Coordinates of C-alpha atoms in Angstrom, one line a residue:
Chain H
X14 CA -11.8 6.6 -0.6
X15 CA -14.9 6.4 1.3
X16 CA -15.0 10.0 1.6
X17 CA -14.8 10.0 -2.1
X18 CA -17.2 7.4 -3.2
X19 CA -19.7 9.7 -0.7
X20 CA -19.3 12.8 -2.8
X21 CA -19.9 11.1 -6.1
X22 CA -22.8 10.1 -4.8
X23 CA -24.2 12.7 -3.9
X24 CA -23.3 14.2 -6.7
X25 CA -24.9 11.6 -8.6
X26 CA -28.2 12.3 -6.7
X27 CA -28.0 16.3 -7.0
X28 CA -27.9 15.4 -10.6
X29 CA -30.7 13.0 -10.7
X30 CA -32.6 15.7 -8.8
X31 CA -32.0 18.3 -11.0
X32 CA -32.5 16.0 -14.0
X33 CA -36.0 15.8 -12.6
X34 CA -36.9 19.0 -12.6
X35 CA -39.6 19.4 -15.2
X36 CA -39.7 23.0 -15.9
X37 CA -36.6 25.6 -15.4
X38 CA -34.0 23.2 -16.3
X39 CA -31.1 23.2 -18.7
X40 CA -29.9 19.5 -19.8
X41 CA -26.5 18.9 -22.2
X42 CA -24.7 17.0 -24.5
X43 CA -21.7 18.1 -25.2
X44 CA -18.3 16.6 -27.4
X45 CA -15.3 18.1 -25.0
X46 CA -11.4 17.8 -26.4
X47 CA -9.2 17.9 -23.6
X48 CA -5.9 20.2 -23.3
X49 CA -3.6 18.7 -20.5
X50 CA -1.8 21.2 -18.6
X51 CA 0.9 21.0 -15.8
X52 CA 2.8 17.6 -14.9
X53 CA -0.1 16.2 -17.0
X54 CA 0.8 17.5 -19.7
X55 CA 4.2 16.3 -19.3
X56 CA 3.2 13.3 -19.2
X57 CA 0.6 13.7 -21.9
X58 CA 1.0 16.4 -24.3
X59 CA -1.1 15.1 -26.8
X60 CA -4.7 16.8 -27.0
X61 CA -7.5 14.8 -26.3
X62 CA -10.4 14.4 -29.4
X63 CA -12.0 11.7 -26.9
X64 CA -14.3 13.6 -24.5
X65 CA -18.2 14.0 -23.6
X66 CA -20.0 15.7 -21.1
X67 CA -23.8 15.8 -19.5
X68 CA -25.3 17.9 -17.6
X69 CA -28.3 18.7 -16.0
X70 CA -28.6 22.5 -14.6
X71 CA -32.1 23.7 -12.6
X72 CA -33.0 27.4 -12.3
X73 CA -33.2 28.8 -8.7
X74 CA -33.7 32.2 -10.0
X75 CA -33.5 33.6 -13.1
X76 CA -30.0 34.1 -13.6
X77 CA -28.3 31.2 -11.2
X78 CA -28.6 27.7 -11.9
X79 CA -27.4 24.7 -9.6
X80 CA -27.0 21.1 -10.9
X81 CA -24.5 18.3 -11.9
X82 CA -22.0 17.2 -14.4
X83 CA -20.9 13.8 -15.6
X84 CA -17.7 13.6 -17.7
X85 CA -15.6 11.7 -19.7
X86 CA -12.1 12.2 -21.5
X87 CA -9.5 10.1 -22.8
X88 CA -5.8 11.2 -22.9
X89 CA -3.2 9.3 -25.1
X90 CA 0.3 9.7 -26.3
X91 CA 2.8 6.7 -28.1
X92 CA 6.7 7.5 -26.9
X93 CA 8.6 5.1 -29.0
X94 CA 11.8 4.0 -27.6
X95 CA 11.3 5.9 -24.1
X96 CA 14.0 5.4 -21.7
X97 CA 12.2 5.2 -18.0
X98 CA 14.8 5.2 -15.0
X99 CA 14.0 4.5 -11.0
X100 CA 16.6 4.2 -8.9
X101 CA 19.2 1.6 -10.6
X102 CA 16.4 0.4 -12.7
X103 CA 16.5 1.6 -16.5
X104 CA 13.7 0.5 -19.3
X105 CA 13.3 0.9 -23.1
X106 CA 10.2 0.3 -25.0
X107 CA 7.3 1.8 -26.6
X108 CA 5.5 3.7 -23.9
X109 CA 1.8 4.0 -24.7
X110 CA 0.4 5.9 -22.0
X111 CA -3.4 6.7 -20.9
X112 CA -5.3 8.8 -18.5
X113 CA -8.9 8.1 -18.5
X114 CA -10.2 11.2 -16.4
X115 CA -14.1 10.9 -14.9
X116 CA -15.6 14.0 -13.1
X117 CA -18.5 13.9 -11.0
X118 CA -19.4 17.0 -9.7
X119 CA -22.1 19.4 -8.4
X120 CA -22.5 23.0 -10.3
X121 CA -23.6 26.2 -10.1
X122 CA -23.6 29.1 -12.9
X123 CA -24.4 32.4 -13.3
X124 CA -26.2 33.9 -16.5
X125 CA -25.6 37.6 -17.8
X126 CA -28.4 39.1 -19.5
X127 CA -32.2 38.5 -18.7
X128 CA -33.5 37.3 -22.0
X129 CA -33.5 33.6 -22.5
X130 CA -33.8 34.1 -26.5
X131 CA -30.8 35.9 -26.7
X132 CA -27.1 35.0 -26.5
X133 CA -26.1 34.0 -22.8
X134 CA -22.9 34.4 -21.4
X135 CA -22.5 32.1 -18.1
X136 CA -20.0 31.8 -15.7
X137 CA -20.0 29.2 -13.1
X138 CA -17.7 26.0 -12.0
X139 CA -18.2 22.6 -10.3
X140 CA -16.4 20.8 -7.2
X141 CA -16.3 17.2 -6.3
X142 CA -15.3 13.8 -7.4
X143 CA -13.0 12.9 -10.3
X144 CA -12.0 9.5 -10.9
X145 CA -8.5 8.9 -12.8
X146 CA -7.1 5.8 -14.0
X147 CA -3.9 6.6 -15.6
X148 CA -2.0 3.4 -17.2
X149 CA 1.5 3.2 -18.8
X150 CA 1.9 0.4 -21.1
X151 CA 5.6 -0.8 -22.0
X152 CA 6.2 -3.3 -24.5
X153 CA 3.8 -5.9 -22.8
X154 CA 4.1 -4.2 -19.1
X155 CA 1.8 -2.2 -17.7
X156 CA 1.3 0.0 -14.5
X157 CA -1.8 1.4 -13.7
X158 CA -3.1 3.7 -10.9
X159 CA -6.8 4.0 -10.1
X160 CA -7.4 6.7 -7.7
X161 CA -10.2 9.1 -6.9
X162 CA -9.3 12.6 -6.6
X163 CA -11.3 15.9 -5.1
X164 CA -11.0 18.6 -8.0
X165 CA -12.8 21.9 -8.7
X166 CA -13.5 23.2 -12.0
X167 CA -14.2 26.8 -12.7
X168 CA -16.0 28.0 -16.3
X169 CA -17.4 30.1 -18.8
X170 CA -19.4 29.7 -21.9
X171 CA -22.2 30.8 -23.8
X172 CA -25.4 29.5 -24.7
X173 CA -27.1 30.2 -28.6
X174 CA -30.2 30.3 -29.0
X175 CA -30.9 28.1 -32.4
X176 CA -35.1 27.8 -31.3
X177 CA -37.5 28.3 -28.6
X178 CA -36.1 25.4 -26.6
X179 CA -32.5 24.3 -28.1
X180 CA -29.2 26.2 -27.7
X181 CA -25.7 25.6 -29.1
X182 CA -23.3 25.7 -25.6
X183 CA -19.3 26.0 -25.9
X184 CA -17.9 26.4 -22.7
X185 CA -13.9 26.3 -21.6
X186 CA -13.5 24.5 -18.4
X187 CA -10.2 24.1 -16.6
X188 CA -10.6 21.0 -13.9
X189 CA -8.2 20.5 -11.4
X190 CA -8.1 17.4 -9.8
X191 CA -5.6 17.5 -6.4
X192 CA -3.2 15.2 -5.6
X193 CA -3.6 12.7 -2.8
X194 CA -1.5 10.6 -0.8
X195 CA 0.1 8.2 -3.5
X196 CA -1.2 10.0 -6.9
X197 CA -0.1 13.1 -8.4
X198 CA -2.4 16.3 -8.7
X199 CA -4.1 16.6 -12.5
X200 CA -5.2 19.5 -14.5
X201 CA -6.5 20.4 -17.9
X202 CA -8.4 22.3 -19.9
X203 CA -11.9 21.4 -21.4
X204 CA -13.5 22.8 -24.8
X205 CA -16.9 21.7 -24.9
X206 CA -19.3 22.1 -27.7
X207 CA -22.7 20.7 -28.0
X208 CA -26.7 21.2 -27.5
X209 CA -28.7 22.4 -24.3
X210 CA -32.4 21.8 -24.3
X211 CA -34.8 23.4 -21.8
X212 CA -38.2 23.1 -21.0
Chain A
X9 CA -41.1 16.0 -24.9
X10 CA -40.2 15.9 -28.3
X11 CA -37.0 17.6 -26.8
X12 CA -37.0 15.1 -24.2
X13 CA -37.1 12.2 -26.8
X14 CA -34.4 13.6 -28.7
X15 CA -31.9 14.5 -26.1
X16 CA -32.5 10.9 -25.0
X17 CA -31.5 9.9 -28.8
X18 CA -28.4 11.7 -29.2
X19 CA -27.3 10.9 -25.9
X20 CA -27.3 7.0 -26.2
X21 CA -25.8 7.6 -29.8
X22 CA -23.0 9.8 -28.2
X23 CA -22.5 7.2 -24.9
X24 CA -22.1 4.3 -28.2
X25 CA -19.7 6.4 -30.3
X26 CA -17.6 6.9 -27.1
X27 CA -17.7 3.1 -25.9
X28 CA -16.8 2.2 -28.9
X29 CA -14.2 4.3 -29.2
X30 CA -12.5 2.6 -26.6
X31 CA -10.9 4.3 -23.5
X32 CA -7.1 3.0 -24.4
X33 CA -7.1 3.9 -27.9
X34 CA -3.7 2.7 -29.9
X35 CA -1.4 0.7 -27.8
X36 CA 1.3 -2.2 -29.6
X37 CA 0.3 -3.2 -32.7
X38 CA 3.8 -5.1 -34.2
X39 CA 5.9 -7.5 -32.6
X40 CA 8.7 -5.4 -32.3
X41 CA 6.7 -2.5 -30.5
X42 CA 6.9 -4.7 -27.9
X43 CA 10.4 -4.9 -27.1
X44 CA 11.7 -4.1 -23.9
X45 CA 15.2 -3.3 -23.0
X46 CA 15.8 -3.6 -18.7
X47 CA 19.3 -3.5 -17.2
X48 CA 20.1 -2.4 -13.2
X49 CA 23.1 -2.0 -11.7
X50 CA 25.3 -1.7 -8.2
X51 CA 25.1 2.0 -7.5
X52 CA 28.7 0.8 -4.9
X53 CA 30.2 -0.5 -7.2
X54 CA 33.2 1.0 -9.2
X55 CA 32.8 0.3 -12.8
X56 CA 35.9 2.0 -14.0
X57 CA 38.0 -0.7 -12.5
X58 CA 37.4 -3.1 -15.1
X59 CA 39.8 -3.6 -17.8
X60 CA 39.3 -7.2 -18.5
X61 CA 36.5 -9.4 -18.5
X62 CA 35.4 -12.8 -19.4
X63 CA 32.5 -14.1 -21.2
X64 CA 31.1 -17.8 -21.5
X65 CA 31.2 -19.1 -25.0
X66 CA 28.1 -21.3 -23.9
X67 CA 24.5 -19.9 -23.2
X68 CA 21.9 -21.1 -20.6
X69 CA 18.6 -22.3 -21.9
X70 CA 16.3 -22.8 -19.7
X71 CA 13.3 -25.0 -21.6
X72 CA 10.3 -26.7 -20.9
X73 CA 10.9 -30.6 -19.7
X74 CA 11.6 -32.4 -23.1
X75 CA 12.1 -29.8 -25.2
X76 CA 14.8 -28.8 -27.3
X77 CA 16.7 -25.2 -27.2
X78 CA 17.0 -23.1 -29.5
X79 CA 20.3 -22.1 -30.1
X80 CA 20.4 -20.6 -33.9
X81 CA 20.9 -16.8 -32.1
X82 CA 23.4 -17.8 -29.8
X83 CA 26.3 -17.0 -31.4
X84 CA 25.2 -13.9 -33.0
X85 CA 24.3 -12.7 -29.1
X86 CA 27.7 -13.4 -27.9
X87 CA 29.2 -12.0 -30.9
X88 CA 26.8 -8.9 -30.3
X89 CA 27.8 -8.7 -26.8
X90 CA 31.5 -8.7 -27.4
X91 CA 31.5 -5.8 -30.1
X92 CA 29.9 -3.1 -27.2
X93 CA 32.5 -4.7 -24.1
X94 CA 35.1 -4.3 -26.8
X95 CA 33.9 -1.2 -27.1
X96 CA 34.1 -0.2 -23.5
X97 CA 38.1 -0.9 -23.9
X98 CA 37.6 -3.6 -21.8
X99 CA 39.9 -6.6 -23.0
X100 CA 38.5 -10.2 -23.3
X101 CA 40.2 -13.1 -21.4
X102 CA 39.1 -16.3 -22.9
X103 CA 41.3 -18.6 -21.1
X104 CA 41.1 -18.1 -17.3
X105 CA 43.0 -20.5 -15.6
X106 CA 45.8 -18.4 -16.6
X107 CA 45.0 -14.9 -15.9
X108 CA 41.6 -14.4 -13.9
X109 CA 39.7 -11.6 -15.6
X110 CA 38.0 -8.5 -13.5
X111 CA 34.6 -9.2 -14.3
X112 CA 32.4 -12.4 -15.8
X113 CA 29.4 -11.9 -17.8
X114 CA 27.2 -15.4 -18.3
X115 CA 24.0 -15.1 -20.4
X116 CA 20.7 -16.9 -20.2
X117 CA 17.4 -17.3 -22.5
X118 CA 14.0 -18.3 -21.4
X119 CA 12.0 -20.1 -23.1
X120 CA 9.4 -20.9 -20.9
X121 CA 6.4 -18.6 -19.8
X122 CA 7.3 -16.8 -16.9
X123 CA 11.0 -16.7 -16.1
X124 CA 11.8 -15.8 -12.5
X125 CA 15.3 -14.4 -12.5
X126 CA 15.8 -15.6 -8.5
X127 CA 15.0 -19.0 -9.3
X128 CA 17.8 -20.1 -11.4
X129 CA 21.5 -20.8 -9.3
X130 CA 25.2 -21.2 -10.7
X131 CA 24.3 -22.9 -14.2
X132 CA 26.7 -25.7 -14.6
X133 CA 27.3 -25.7 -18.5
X134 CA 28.2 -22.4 -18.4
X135 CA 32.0 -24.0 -19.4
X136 CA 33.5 -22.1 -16.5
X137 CA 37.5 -21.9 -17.0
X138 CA 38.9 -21.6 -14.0
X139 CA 39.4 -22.9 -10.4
X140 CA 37.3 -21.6 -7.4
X141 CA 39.0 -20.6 -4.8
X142 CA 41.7 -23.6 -3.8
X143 CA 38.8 -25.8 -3.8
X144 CA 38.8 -28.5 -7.1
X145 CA 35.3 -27.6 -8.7
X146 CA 34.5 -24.9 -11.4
X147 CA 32.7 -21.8 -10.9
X148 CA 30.2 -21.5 -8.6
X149 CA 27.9 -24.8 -8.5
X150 CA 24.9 -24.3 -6.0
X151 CA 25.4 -21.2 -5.2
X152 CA 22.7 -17.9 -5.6
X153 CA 22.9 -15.2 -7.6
X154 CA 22.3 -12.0 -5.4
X155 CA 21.0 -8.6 -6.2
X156 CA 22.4 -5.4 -4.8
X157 CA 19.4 -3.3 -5.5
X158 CA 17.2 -5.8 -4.1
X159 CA 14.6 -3.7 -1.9
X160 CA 14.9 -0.5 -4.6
X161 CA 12.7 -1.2 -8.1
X162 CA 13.7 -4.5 -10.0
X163 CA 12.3 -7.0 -12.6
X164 CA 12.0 -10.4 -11.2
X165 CA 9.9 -12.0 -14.1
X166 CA 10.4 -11.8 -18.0
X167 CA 8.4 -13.4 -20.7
X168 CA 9.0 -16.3 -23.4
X169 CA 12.1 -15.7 -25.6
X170 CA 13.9 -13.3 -23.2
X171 CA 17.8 -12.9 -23.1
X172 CA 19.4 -12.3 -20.2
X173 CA 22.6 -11.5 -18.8
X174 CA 24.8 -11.0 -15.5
X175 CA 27.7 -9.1 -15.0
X176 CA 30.0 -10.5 -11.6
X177 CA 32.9 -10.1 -10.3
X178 CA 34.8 -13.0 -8.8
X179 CA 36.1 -11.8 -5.9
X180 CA 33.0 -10.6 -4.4
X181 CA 31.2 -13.7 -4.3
X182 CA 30.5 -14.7 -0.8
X183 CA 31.9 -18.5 -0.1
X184 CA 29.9 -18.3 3.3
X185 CA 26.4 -17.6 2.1
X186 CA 27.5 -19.0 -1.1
X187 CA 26.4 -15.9 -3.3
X188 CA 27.5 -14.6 -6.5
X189 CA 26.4 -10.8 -6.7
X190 CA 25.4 -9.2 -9.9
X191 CA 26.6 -5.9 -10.0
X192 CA 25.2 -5.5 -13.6
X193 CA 22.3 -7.2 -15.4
X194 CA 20.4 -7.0 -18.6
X195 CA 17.7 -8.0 -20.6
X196 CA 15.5 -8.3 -24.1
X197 CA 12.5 -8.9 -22.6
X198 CA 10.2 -11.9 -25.1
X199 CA 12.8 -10.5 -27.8
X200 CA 13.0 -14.1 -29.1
X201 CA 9.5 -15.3 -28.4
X202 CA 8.3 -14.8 -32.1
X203 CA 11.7 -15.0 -34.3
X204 CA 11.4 -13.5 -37.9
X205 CA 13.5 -11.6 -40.3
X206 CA 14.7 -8.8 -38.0
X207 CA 15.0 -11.3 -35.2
X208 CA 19.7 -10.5 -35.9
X209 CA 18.0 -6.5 -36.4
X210 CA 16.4 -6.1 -32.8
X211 CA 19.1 -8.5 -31.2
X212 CA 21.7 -5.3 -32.1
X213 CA 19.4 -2.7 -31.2
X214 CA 18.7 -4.1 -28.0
X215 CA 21.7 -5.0 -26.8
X216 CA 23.2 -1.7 -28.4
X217 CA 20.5 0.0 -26.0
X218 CA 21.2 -1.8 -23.0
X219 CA 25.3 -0.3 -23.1
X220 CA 23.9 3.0 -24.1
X221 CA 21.6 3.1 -21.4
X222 CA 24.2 1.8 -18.8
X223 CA 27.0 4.9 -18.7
X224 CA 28.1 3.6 -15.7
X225 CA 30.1 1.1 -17.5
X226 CA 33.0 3.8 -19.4

């Protein structure tokens, strides 16, 4: 955990560094929807429309960028009439079940092409902290597990030029958080869509 | 900076959209979507025995000092219970003191806020019918109820309005530790904390679910 909290925050400062660059940088808002795969999805199948991400990307040359991500996504699904089983122990009820997934992490990203006014592919990915709660509500029980997580998150996307200093971005992202001692390992996919600005 | 200004714009609007949005979106919104139906059960113990069982005509309240029970679903819960054992095959002994049956089922409702299953013994007015033992008491006064899958994943506390019941069988309570051991158990959780129109509705459904969900029974 303290290992954890470390990472985020540094994480947090690489971003605040990179946020303060004042010329060279890339900063974005971005809407993300959220595609749970593996055991998560299992447990969530549901697509998530409740998703945002910032970053804040500095140019170390004119291709590569390093820099930091904050992110936010909410998973829901309603079971009605679930049947949950442990051991001897059987219960029925409405499950309404959440995963509020959090990455922190540090970036780097390559970009094709040398014109900055033109369409840019970039390839790049992230590694560091994700916090997940995940809670299971039945009838008026709930469990919930609050656990950070190490995770890396490799991507692609693109960046459109729509003026001298604004671009659309859409990346896909897949994070994948691993499992620790007493929580599970999580993995989705990411569509982000939103604005960059430069300066 | 005019960049600057704006990112800083749609950013707080975006950070307000989401916080309003809430991060546990939907959740219960009806009485009945919060319904809970819990039974556990002795993993030892051989269900396929049973042929006969016995079940109190009288119902355990357990109230708040001074206050009435409320009794109007009693005899619809009985009468629901007896349709799934009769179900089962299982043949209902009402009077015990001639034939003892294999199994006893006694039923309990809450009414209070937080009922603790451990802390309620042998209920007297349960309108036991037979003889323990050679002794000249009925059933099972002080003694315990205890849990077989105590230690593995259990529900000790239910809310307001919750039915509850205990399958035992008599020969395997213990006169030394005097302890009566559940081999199956059930419960509505809160199902009669708010009673309305499809209070008789979810009273079926529930108990209907708690025999489905126990196959060990057949």
């Amino acid at each position: 955990m303290k290992i954890m909290k470390f990472i985020a925050t540094t994480i947090l400062a690489v971003f605040l560094a990179t946020a303060g660059y004042s010329q060279g940088s890339i900063y974005t808002i971005d809407y993300t929807m959220g595609f749970a795969t593996g055991d998560m999805g299992k447990y969530i199948g549901s697509t998530s429309f409740r998703g945002f991400t910032f970053e804040g990307r500095a140019f170390v040359t004119d291709n590569v960028t390093v820099g930091g991500l904050f992110s936010w996504s909410t998973f829901y699904e309603e079971q009605r009439g679930a049947t949950y089983e442990q051991g001897s122990l059987t219960v029925t009820g409405n499950q309404y079940r959440y995963i509020n997934a959090f990455p922190l992490l540090a970036q780097a990203h390559y970009y094709l092409g040398e014109d900055e006014y033109s369409p840019r592919v970039y390839l790049g990915g992230g590694l560091g902290a994700y916090k997940i709660n995940k809670r299971t509500e039945i009838g008026t029980w709930a469990l919930e597990e609050r656990k950070w997580h190490f995770g890396v998150s490799p991507e692609v996307g693109i960046l459109l030029p729509v003026s001298m200093t604004t671009q659309f971005n859409i990346s896909m992202r897949y994070n994948y958080a691993l499992k620790t001692n007493s929580a599970p390992a999580y993995s989705w996919f990411g569509l982000s869509v939103g604005f960059a600005w430069g300066d | 900076m005019k960049m600057k200004k704006a990112f800083t714009k749609i950013g707080a609007l975006v950070a307000i959209v989401f916080a309003l949005s809430s991060c546990y979106p939907g959740g219960a919104e009806y009485t009945t979507d919060t319904d809970i139906i819990v039974t556990n059960y002795d993993e030892n113990y051989d269900f396929n025995s049973i042929s006969t069982y016995f079940l109190s005509d009288s119902i355990q309240h357990i109230v708040e000092e001074g206050k009435e029970p409320g009794t109007s679903f009693d005899s619809y819960i009985l009468s629901e219970m007896v349709r799934n054992f009769d179900a089962l095959g299982w043949e209902r002994r009402s009077d015990t003191l001639e034939s003892e049956p294999d199994v006893a089922i006694v039923l309990t409702i809450a009414e209070i806020t937080n009922y603790n299953v451990y802390s309620y013994p042998w209920y007297g007015g349960w309108g036991w019918g037979w003889y323990w033992k050679s002794t000249d008491y009925w059933g099972y006064p002080g003694y315990g109820w205890g849990y077989p899958w105590y230690g593995g994943t259990y529900v000790t506390s239910y809310t307001t309005g919750t039915v509850h019941w205990r399958l035992f069988d008599p020969d395997k309570s213990d006169e030394e530790t005097e302890t009566v051991y559940v081999e199956w158990e059930g419960a509505l959780n809160g199902l009669l904390g708010t009673t309305g129109s499809t209070t008789k509705d979810r009273i079926s459904k529930g108990i209907d679910q708690a025999f489905k969900q126990s196959p060990y029974l057949k």
